[in-house]
GROMACS .gro file of C-alpha atoms in nm:
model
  100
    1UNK     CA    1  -5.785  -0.324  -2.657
    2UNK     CA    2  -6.092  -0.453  -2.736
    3UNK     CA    3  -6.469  -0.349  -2.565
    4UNK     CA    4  -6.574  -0.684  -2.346
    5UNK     CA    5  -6.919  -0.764  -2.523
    6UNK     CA    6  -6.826  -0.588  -2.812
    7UNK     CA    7  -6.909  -0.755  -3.140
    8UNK     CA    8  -6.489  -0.787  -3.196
    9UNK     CA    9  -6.458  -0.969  -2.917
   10UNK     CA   10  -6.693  -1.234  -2.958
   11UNK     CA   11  -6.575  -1.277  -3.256
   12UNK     CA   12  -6.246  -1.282  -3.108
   13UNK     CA   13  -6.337  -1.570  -2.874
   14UNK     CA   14  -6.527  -1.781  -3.141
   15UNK     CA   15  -6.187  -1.774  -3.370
   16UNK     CA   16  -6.025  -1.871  -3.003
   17UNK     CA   17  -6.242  -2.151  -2.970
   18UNK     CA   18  -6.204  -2.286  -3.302
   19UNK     CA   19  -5.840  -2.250  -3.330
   20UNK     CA   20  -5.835  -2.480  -2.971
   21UNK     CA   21  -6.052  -2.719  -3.112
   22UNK     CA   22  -5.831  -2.795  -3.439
   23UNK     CA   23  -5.525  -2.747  -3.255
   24UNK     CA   24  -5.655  -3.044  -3.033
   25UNK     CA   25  -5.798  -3.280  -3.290
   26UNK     CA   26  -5.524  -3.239  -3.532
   27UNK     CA   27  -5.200  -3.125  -3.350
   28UNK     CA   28  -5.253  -3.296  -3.003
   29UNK     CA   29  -4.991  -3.250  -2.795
   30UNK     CA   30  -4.871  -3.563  -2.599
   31UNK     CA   31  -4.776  -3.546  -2.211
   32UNK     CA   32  -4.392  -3.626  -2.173
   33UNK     CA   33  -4.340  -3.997  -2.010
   34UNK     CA   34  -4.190  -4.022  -1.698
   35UNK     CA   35  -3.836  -3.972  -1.795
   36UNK     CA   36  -3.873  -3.677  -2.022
   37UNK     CA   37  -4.084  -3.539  -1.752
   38UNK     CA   38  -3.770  -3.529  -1.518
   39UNK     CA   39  -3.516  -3.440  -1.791
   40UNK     CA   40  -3.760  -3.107  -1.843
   41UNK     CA   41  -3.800  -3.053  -1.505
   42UNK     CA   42  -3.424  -3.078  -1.413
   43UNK     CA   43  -3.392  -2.858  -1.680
   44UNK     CA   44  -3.638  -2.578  -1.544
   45UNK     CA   45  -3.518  -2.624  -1.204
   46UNK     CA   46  -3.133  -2.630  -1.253
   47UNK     CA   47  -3.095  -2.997  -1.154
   48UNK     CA   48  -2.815  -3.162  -1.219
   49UNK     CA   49  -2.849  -3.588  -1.242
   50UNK     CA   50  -2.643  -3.594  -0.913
   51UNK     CA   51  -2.914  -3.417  -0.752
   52UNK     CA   52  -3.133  -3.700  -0.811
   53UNK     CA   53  -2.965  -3.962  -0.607
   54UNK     CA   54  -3.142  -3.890  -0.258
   55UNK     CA   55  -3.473  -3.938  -0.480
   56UNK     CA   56  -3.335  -4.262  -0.649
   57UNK     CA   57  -3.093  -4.420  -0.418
   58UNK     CA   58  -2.766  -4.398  -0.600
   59UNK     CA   59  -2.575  -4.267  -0.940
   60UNK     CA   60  -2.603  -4.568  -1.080
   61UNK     CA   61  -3.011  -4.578  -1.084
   62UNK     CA   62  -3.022  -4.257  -1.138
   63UNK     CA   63  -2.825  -4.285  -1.448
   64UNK     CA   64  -3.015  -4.640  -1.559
   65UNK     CA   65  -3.321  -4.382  -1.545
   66UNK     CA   66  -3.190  -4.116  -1.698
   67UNK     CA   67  -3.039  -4.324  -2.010
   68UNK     CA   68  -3.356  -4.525  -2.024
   69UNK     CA   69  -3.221  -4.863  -1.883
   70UNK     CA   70  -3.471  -4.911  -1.618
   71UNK     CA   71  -3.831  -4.779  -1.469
   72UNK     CA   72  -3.897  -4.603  -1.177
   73UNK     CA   73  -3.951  -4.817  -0.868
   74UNK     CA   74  -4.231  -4.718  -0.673
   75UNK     CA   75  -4.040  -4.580  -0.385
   76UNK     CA   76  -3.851  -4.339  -0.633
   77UNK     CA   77  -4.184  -4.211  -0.760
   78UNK     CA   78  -4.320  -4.150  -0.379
   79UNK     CA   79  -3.958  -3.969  -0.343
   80UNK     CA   80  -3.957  -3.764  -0.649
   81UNK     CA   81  -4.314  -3.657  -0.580
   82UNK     CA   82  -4.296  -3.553  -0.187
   83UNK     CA   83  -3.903  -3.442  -0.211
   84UNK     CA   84  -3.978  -3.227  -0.541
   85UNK     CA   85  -4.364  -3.221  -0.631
   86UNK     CA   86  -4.327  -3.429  -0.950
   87UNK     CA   87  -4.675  -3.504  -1.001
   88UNK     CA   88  -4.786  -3.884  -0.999
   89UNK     CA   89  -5.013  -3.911  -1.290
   90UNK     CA   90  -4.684  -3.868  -1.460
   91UNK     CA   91  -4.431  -4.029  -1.253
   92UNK     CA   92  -4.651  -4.359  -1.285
   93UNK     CA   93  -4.697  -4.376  -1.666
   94UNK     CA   94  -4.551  -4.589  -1.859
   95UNK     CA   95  -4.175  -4.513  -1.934
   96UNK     CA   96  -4.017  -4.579  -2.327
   97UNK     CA   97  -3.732  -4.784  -2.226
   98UNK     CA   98  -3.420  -4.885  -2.461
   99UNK     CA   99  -3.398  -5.207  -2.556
  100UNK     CA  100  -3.038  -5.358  -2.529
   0.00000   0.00000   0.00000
């Protein structure tokens, strides 16, 4: 373990400092849109797509959602966000939709 103050650790937390700095000008990591948000969070929290429907309305839009068919309507976002926290900054972003 290293001393606080000690000359190790400064050093320590300069190479710390760099490594963030390169990491974020070179390697920046983008936040998931919308959907991927959900798919991780379902993920994480054992949620299955059923589980979505009193958030979305039905299977079917939660499926359209899920296989990138459609957006989130606003009252699905205010659902998703009050009924399971999903935060808004990322509920409202722009979703990559499929084409058909």
């Amino acid at each position: 373990m290293l001393q606080k103050g000690s000359k190790e650790a400064k050093e320590l937390d300069l190479l710390v400092l760099l490594v963030n700095k390169y990491e974020q000008e070179n390697h920046p990591i983008e936040e998931p849109d919308p959907i991927e948000y959900i798919k991780i969070r379902m993920e994480e929290m054992g949620l299955k797509a059923i589980d979505l429907v009193p958030y979305m309305g039905n299977k079917g839009n939660v499926s359209r959602v899920l296989n990138r068919k459609r957006g989130l309507s606003i009252e699905m976002i205010r659902n998703l966000h009050k009924g399971l926290g999903f935060p808004l900054d990322v509920l409202v972003s722009e979703p990559k939709l499929t084409t058909v």
